[in-house]
mmCIF file of C-alpha atoms in Angstrom:
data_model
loop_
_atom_site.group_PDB
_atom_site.id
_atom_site.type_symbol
_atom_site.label_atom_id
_atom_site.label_comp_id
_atom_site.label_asym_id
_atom_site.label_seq_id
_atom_site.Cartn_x
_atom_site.Cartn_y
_atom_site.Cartn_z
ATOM 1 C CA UNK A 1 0.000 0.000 0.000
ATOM 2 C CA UNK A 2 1.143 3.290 -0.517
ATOM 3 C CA UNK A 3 0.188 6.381 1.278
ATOM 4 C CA UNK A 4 0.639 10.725 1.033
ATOM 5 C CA UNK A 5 0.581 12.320 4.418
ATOM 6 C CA UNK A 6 -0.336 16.253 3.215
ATOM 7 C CA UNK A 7 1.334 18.261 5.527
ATOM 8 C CA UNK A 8 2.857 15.708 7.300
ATOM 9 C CA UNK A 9 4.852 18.187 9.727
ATOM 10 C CA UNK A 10 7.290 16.814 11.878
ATOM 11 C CA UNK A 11 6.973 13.365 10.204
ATOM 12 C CA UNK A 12 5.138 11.412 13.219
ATOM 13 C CA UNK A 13 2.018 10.405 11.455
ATOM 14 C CA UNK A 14 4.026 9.169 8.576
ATOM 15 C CA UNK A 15 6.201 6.632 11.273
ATOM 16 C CA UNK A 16 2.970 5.553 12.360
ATOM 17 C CA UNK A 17 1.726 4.785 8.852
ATOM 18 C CA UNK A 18 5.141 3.240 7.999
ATOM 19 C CA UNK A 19 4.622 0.394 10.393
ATOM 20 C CA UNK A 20 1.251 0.010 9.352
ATOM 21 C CA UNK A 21 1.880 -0.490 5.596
ATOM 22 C CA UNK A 22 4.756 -2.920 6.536
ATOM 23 C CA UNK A 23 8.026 -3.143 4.668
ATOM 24 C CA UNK A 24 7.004 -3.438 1.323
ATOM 25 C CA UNK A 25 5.021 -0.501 1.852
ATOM 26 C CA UNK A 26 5.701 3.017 1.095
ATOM 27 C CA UNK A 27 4.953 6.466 2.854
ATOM 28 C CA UNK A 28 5.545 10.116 1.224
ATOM 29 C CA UNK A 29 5.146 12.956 3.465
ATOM 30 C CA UNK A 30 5.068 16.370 2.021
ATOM 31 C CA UNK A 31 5.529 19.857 4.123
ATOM 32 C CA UNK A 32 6.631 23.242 3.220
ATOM 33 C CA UNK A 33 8.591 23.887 6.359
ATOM 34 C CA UNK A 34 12.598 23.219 6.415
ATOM 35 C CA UNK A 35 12.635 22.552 10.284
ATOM 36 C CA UNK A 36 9.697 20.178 10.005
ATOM 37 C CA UNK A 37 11.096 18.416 7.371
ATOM 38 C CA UNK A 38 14.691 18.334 9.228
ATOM 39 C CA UNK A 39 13.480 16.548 12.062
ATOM 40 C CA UNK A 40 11.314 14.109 10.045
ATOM 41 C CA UNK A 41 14.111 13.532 7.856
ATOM 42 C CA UNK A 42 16.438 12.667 11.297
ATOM 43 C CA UNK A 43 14.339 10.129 12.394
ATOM 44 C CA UNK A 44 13.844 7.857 9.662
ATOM 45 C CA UNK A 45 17.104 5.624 10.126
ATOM 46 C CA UNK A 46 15.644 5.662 13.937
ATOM 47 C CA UNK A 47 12.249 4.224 12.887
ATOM 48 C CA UNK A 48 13.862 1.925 10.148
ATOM 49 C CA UNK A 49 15.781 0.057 12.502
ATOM 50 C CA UNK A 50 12.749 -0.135 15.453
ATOM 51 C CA UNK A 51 10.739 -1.556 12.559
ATOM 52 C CA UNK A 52 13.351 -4.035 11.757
ATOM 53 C CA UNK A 53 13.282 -3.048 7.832
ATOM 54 C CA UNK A 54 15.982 -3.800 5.351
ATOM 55 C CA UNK A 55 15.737 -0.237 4.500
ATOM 56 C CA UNK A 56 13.651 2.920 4.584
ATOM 57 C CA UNK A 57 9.872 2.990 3.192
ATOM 58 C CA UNK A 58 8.741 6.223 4.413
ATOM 59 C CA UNK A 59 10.384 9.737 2.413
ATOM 60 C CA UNK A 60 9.663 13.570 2.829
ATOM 61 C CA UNK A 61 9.361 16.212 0.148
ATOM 62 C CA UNK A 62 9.676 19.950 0.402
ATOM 63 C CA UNK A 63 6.241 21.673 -1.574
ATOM 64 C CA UNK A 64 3.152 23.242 -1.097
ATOM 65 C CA UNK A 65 0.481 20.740 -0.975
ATOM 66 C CA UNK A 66 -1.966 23.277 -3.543
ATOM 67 C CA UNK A 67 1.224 22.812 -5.637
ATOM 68 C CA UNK A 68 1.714 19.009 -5.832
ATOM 69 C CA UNK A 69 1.967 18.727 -9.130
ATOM 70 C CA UNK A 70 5.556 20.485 -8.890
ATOM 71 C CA UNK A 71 6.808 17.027 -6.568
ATOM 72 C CA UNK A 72 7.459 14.728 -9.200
ATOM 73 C CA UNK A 73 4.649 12.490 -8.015
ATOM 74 C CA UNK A 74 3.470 9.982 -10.244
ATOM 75 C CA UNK A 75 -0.341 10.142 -10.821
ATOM 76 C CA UNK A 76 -2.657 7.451 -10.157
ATOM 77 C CA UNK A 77 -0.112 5.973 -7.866
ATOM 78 C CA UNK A 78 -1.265 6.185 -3.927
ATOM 79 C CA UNK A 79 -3.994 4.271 -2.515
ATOM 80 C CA UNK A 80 -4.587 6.494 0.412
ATOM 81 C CA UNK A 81 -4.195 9.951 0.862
ATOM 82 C CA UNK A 82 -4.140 11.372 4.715
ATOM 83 C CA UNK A 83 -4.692 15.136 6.530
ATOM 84 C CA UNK A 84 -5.004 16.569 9.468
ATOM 85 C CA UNK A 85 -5.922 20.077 9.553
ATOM 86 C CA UNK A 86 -4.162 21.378 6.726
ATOM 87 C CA UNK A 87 -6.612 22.166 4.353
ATOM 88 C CA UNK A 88 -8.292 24.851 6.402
ATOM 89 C CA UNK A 89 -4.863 26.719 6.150
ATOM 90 C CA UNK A 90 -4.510 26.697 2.439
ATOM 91 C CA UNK A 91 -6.644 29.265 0.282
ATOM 92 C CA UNK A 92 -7.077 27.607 -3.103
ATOM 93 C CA UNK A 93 -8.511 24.194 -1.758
ATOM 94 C CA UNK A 94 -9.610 23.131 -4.721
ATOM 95 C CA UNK A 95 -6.313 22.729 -6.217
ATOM 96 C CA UNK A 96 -5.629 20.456 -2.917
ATOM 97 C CA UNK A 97 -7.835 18.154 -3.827
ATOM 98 C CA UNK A 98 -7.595 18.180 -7.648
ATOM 99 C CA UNK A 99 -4.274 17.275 -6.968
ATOM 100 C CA UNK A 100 -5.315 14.641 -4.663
ATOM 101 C CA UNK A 101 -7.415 13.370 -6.560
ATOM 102 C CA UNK A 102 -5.153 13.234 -9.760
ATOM 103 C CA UNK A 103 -2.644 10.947 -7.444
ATOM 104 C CA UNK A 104 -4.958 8.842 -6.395
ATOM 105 C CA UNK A 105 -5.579 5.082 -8.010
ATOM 106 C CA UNK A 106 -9.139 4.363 -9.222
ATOM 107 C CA UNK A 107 -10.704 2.907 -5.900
ATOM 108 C CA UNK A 108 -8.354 4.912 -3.719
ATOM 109 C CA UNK A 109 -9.518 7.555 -1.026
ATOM 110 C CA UNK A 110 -8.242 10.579 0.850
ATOM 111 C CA UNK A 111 -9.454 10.238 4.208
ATOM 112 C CA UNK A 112 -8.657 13.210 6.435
ATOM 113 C CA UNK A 113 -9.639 15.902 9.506
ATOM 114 C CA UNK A 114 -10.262 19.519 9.422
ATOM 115 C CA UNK A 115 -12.189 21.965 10.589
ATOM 116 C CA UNK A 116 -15.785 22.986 8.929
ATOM 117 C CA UNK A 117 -18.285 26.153 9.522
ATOM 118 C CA UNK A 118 -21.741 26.300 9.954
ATOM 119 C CA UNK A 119 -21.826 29.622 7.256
ATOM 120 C CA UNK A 120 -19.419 31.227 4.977
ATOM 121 C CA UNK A 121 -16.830 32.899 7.375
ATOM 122 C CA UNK A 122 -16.668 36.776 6.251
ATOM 123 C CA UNK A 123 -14.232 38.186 4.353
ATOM 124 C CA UNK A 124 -13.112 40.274 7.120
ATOM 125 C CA UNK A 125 -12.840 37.407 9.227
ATOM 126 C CA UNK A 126 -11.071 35.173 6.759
ATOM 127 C CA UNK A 127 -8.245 38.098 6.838
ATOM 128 C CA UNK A 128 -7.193 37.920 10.295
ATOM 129 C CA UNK A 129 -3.887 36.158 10.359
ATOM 130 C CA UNK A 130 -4.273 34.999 14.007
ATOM 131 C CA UNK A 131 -7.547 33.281 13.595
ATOM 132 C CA UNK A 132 -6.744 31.526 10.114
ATOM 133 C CA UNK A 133 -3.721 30.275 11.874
ATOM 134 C CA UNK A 134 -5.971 29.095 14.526
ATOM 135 C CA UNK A 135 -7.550 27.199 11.591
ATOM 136 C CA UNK A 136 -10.493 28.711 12.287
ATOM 137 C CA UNK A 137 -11.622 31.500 9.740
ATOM 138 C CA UNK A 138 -10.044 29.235 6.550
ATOM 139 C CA UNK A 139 -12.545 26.685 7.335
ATOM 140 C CA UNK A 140 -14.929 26.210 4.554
ATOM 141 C CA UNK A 141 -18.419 26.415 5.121
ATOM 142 C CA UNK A 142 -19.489 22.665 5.191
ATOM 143 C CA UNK A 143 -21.971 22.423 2.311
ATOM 144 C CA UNK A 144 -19.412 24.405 0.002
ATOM 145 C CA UNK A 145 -16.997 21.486 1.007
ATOM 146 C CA UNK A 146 -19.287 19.046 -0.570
ATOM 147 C CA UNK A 147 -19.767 21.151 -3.495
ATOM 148 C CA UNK A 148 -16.577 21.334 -3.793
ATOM 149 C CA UNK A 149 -15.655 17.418 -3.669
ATOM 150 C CA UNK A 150 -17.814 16.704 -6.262
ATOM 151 C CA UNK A 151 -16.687 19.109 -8.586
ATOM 152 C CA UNK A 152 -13.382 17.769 -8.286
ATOM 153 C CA UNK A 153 -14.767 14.452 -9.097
ATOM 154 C CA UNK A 154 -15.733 13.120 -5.380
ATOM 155 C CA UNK A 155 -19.184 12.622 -6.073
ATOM 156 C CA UNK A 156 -20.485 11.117 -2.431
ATOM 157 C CA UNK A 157 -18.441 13.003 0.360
ATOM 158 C CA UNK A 158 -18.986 10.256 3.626
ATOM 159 C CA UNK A 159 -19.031 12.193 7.039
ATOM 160 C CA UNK A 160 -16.807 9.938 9.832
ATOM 161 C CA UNK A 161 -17.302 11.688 12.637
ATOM 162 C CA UNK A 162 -17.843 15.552 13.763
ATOM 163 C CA UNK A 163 -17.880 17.036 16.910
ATOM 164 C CA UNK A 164 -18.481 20.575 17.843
ATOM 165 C CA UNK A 165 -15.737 23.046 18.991
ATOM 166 C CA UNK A 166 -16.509 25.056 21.970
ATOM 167 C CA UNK A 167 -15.080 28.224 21.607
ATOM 168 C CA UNK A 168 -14.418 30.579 24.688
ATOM 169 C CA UNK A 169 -13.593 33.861 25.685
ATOM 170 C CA UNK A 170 -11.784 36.663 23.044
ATOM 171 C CA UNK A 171 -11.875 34.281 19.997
ATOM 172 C CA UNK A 172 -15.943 33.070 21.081
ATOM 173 C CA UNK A 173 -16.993 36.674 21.120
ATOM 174 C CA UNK A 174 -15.150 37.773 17.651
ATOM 175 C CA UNK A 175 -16.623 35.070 15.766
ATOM 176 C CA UNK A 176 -19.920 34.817 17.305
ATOM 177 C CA UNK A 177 -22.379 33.594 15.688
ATOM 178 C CA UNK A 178 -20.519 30.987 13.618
ATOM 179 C CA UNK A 179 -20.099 28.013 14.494
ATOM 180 C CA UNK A 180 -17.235 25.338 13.912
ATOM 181 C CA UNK A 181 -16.763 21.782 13.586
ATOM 182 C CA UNK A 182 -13.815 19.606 13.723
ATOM 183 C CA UNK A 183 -14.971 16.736 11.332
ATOM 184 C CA UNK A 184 -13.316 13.287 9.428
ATOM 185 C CA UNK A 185 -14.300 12.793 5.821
ATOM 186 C CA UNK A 186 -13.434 10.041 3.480
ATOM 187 C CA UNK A 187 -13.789 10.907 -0.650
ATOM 188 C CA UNK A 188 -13.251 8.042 -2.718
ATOM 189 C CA UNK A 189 -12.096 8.278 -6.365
ATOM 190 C CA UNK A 190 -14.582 5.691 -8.221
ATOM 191 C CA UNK A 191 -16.206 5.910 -11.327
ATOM 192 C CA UNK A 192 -19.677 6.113 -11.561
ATOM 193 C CA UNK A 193 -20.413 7.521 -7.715
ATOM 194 C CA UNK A 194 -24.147 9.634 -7.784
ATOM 195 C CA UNK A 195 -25.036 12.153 -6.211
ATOM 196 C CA UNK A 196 -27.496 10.937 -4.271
ATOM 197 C CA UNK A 197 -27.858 7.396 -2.856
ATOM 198 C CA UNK A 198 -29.992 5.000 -5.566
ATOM 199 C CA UNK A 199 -31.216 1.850 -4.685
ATOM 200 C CA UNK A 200 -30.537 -1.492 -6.948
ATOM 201 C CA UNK A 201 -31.636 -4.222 -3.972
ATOM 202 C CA UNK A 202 -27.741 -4.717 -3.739
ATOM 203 C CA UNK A 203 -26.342 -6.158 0.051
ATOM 204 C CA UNK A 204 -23.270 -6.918 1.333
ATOM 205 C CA UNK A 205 -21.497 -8.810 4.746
ATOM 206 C CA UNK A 206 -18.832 -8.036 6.378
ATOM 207 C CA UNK A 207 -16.312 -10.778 6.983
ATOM 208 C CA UNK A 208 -14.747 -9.658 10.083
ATOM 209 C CA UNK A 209 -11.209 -10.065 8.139
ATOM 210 C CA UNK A 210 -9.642 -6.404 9.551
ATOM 211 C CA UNK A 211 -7.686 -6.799 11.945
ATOM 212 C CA UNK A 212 -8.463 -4.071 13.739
ATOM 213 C CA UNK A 213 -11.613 -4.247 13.213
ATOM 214 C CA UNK A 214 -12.680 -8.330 13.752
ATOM 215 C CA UNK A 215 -16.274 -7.401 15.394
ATOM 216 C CA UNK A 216 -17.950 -4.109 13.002
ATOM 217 C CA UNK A 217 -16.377 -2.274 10.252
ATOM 218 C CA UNK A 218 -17.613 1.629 10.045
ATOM 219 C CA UNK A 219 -17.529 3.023 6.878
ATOM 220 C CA UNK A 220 -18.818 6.234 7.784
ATOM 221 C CA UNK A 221 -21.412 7.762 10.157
ATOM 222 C CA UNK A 222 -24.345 6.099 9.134
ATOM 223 C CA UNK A 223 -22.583 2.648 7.818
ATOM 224 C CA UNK A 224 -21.695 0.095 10.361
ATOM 225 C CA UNK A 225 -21.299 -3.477 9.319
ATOM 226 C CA UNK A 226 -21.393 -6.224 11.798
ATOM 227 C CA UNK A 227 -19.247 -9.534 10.856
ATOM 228 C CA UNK A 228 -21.476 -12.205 9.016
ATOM 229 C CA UNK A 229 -24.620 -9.762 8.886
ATOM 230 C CA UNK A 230 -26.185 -9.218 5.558
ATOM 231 C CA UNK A 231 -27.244 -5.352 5.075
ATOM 232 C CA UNK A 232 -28.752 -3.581 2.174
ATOM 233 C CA UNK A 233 -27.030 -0.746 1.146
ATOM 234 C CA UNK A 234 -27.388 2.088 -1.734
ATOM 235 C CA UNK A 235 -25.199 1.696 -5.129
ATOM 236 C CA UNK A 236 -22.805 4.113 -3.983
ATOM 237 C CA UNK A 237 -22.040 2.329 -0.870
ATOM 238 C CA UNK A 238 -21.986 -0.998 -2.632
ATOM 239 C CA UNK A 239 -19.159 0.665 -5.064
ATOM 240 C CA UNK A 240 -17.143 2.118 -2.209
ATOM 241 C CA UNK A 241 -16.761 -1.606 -0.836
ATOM 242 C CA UNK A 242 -16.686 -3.302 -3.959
ATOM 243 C CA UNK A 243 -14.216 -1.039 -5.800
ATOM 244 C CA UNK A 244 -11.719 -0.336 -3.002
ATOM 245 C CA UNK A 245 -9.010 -1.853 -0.955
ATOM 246 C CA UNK A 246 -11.968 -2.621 1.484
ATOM 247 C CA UNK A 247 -13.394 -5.494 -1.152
ATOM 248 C CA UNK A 248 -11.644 -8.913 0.550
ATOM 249 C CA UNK A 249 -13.242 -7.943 3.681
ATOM 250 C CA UNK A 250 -17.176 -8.467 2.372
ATOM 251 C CA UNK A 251 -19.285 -11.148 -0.017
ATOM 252 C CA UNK A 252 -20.950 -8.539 -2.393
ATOM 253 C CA UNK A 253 -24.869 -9.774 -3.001
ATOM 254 C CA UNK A 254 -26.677 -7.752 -6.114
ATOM 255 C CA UNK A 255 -25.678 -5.984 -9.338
ATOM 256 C CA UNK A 256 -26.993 -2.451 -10.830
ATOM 257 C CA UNK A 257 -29.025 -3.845 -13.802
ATOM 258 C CA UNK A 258 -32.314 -3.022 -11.534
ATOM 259 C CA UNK A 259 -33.171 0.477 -10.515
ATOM 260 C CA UNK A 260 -36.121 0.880 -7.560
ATOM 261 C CA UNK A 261 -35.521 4.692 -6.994
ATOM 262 C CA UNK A 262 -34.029 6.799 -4.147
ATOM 263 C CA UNK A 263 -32.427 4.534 -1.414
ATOM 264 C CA UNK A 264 -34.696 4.983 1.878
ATOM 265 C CA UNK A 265 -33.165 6.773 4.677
ATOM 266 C CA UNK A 266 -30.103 7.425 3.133
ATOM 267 C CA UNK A 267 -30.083 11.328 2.450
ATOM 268 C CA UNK A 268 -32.650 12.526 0.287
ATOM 269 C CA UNK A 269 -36.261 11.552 -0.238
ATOM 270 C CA UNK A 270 -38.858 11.577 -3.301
ATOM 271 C CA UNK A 271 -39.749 15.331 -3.561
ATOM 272 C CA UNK A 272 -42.551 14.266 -5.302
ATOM 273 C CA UNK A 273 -44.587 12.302 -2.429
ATOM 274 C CA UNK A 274 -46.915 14.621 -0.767
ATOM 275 C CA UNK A 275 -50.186 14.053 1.396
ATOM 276 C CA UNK A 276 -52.093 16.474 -0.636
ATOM 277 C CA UNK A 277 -53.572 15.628 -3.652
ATOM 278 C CA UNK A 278 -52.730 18.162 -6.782
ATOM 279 C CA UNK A 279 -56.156 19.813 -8.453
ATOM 280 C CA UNK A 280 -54.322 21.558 -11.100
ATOM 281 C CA UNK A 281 -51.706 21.257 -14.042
ATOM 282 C CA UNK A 282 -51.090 24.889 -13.443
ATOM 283 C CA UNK A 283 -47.730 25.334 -11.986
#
């Protein structure tokens, strides 16, 4: 497996991730900061050796990560891509994840944390250096974000997990009344995702064959599978299983050759159904 840590700092996510993937795996951090990249750089003979690898599968490369098509990276080559609040920092976030999405393989996903807004910060806001450095007044507002990913070509943005950030004091009053959220998203770069969850009777189980994972698998928010328990699930879903590195893990039940309409409960519902009848053609 091989995996891009985007603004991998001081390197310590990308040790992590370099045990994870094993030896024949490979890890590419990138940063923009010399002293970051220095002490990454210093400890990768360290982490080689505590691995017990013949050599090093884990590099770092100076760039801006709106800029990585100026590393040298091959395209369609990484599997995963990683963040951690770095794309609140960065103005032109769409060329972050045009980028990201150019590097990925077919079936490969960034899957990432950063911070979200209830509302388009204000311009005025957006300006202050101490509060976008607080990655607070770069965040995006959250339904730009997932107009965003889909114009990029991440059709079905899954939520992980969000949780609300209590501000206080100074920073509370300044910003009041927006609201922020520090949330995980996973965008997965498969052909033929829709926009809105379809249903073709398809179901899968979950094996129970992660490791870390032997009892439930969660996909995403609203997606837990428990080992050996059959569950219906949209198209979209389906292809995010079938289509990924997630596919060993879970017998696949169903094709696409049958549409029934919107997938219940899963986002959006028939605008159409109404309790009223309609007396008129007249718009």
């Amino acid at each position: 497996m091989r995996i891009l840590d985007l603004g991998s700092g001081s390197g310590r996510d990308c040790f992590i991730l370099s045990k994870l993937v094993g030896e024949s795996g490979s890890v590419v951090g990138v940063d923009m900061t010399d002293e970051q990249l220095a002490i990454a750089n210093s400890h990768i003979e360290y982490h080689t050796k505590a691995f017990g690898y013949s050599k090093p599968n884990v590099e770092f490369r100076k760039g801006f990560i709106e800029r990585l098509d100026e590393l040298d990276l091959l395209e369609n080559s990484f599997d995963v891509i990683v963040s951690n609040c770095v794309l609140s920092l960065v103005a032109d976030k769409k060329s972050v994840l045009e980028g990201a999405y150019r590097l990925l393989k077919t079936g490969g996903e960034i899957y990432f944390s950063d911070v979200y807004a209830d509302r388009r910060v204000p311009e005025h806001l957006a300006k202050d250096p101490v509060l976008w450095g607080e990655c607070l007044t770069g965040a995006l507002y959250w339904n730009d974000f997932y107009s965003l990913a889909r114009k990029v070509g991440f059709n079905d943005p899954r939520l992980v997990s969000s949780r609300k950030f209590d501000l206080v004091g100074k920073v509370a009053a300044v910003l009041d009344p927006i609201v922020f959220f520090s949330a995980e998203f996973r965008l997965f770069k498969i052909e033929g995702l829709e926009s809105d969850c379809e249903d073709y009777g398809q179901s899968v189980k979950y094996l129970g064959t992660i490791s870390t994972s032997p009892c439930a698998f969660t996909l995403d928010k609203h997606h837990k599978f428990s080992k050996g328990q059959v569950v219906k699930v949209c198209g979209n879903t389906f292809s995010m299983l079938h289509e990924s590195r997630l596919k060993p893990h879970f017998e696949f039940f169903g094709d696409n050759s049958v549409h029934y309409g919107i997938f219940p409960d899963c986002g959006k519902s028939n605008p159409l159904l109404t309790s009223e009848s309609v007396k008129s053609s007249c718009c």
